[in-house]
Coordinates of C-alpha atoms in Angstrom, one line a residue:
X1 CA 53.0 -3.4 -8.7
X2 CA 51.0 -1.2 -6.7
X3 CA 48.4 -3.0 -4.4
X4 CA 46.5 -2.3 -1.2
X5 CA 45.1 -3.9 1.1
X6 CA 41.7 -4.4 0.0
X7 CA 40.8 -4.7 3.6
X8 CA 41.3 -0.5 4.3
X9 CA 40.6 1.3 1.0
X10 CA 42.1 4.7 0.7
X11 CA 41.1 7.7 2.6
X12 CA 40.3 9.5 -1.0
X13 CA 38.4 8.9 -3.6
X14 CA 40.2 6.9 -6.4
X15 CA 38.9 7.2 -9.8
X16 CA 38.1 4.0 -11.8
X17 CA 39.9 1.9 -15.0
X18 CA 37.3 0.4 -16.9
X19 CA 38.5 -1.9 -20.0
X20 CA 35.4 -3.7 -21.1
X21 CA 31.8 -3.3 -21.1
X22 CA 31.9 0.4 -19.4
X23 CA 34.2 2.1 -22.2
X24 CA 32.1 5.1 -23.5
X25 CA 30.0 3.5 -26.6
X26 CA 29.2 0.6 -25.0
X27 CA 26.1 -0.8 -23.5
X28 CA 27.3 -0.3 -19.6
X29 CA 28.8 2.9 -19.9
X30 CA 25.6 4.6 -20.7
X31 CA 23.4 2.3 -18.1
X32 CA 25.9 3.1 -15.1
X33 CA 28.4 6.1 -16.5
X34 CA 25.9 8.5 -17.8
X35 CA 25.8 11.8 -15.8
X36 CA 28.1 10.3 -12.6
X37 CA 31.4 10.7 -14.4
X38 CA 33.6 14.3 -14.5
X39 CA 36.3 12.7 -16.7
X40 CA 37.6 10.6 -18.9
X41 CA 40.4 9.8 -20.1
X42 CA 42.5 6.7 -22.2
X43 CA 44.9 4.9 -19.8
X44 CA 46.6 1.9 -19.6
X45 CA 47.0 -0.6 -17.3
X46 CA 50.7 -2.4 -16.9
X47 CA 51.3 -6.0 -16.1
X48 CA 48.0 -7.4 -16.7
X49 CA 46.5 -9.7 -19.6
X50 CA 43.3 -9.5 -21.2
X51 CA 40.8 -12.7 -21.5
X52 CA 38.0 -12.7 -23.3
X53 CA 35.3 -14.0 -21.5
X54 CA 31.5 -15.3 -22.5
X55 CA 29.8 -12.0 -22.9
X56 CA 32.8 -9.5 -21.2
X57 CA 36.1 -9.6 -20.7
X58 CA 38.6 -9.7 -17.7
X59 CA 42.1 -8.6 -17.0
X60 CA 44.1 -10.5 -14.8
X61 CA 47.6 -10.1 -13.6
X62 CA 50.5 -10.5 -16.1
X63 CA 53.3 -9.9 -18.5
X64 CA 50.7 -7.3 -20.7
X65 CA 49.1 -4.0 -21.0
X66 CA 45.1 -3.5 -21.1
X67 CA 43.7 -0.3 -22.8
X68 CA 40.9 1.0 -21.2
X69 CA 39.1 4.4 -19.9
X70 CA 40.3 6.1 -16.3
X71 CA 37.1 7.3 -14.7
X72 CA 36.6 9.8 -12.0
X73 CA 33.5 10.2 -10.2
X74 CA 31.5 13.4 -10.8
X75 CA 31.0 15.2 -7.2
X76 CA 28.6 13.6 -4.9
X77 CA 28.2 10.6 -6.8
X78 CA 31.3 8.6 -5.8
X79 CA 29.5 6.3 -3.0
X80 CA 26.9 5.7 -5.5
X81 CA 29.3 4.9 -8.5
X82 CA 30.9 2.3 -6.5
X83 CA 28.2 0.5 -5.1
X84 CA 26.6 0.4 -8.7
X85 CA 30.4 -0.7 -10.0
X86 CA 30.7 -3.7 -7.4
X87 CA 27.3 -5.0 -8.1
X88 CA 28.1 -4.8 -12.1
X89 CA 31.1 -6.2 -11.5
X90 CA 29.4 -9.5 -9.0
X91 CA 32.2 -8.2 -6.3
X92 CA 30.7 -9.0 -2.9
X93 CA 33.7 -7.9 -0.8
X94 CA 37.8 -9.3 -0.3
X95 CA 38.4 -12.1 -1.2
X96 CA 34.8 -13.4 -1.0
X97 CA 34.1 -16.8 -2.4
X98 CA 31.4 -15.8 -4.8
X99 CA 33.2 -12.7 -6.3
X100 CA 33.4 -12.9 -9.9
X101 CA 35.8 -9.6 -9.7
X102 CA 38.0 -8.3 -7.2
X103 CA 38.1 -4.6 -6.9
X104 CA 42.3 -3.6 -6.1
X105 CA 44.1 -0.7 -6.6
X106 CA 46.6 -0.6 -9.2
X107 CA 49.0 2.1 -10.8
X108 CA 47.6 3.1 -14.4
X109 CA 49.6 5.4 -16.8
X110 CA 48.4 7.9 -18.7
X111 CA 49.5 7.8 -22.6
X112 CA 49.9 11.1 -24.2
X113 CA 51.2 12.9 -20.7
X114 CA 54.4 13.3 -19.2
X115 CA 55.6 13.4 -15.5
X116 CA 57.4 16.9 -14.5
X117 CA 60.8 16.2 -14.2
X118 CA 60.8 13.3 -16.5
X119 CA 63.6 12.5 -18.8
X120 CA 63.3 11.4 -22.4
X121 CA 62.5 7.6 -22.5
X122 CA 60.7 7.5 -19.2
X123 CA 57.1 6.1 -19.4
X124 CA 53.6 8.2 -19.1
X125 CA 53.0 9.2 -15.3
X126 CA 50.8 7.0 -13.3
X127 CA 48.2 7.2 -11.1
X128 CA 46.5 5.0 -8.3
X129 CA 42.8 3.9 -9.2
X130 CA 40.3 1.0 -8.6
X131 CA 40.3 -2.0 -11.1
X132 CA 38.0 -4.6 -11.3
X133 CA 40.7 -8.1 -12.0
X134 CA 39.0 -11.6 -12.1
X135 CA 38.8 -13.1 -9.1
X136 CA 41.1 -16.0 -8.2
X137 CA 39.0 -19.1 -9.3
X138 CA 37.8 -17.0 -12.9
X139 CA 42.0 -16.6 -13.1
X140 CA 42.6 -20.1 -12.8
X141 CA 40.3 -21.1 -15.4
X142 CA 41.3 -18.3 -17.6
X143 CA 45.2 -19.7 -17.2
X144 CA 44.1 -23.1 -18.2
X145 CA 41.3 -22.5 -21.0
X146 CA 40.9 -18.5 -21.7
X147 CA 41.4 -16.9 -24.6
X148 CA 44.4 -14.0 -24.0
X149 CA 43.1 -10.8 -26.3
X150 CA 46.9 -10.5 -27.6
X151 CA 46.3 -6.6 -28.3
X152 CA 45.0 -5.5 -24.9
X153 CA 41.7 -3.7 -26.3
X154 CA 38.8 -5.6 -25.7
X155 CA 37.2 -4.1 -29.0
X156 CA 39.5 -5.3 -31.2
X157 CA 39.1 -9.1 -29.7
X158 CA 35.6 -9.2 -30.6
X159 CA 35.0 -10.0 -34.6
X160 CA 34.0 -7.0 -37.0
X161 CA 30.0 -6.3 -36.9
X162 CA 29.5 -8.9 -33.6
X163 CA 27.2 -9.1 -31.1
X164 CA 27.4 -6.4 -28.1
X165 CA 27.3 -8.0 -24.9
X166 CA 25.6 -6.6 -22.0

């Protein structure tokens, strides 16, 4: 597992896995993606679970995959994006006591792509990026009484024709 210290944030600017609320065609993506992202593209993240949560859901670490959407901030905007992300997201800074998210950096692969020099069998090539995990007393809760989203794809945990959730 790939993970930095939160405390000293890389020197570049690490696009973002989103696996909830901020996938393109739902409400979030348009209210905070719209015109401040250059790409997109599917990715996975590796040893994490999925939770569904009242309203959104929230991957934690674990013996899963979560589907989700790699961003990367169009130019200029990238201060902007992330200070709109962490307030989303409730993430006041490291380890802070009223954080409903941590923001950590965490190795996503990229289905569909292969690494140069890869041989047959080897997984999709990764790449480092910011991802919003619940923070540690959401996790504990989540452990005792969450729901785990089996599939990894937060669309497919919520019931055909339901409510969409801010």
């Amino acid at each position: 597992m790939s993970t930095l210290d939160p405390g000293s944030p890389p020197t570049d600017e690490l696009p973002f896995f989103v696996y909830g609320t901020l996938l393109p065609g739902e409400p979030n993506h348009d209210l905070f993606l719209r015109g401040r992202t250059s790409g997109e593209r599917a990715a996975v993240l590796p040893r994490a679970l999925l939770y569904d949560g009242p309203g959104y859901p929230y991957a934690i670490d674990g013996h899963g995959r979560v589907h989700g959407t790699l961003l990367t901030a169009a130019p200029g905007v990238y201060g902007e994006l992330l200070g709109l992300l962490d307030h989303l997201e409730e993430y006041l800074g490291p380890g802070h006591p009223r954080n409903l998210y941590e923001r950590v950096v965490r190795e996503v692969e990229l289905p569909g792509e292969v690494a140069p020099g890869a041989r047959e069998g080897q997984g999709p090539p990764g790449t480092r990026a910011w991802v919003y995990l619940a923070a540690a007393a959401v996790t504990r809760s989540l452990r005792t009484s969450g729901s785990v989203i089996a599939e990894g794809r937060w669309v497919t945990g919520r019931p055909p024709g339901g409510p969409r959730t801010p």
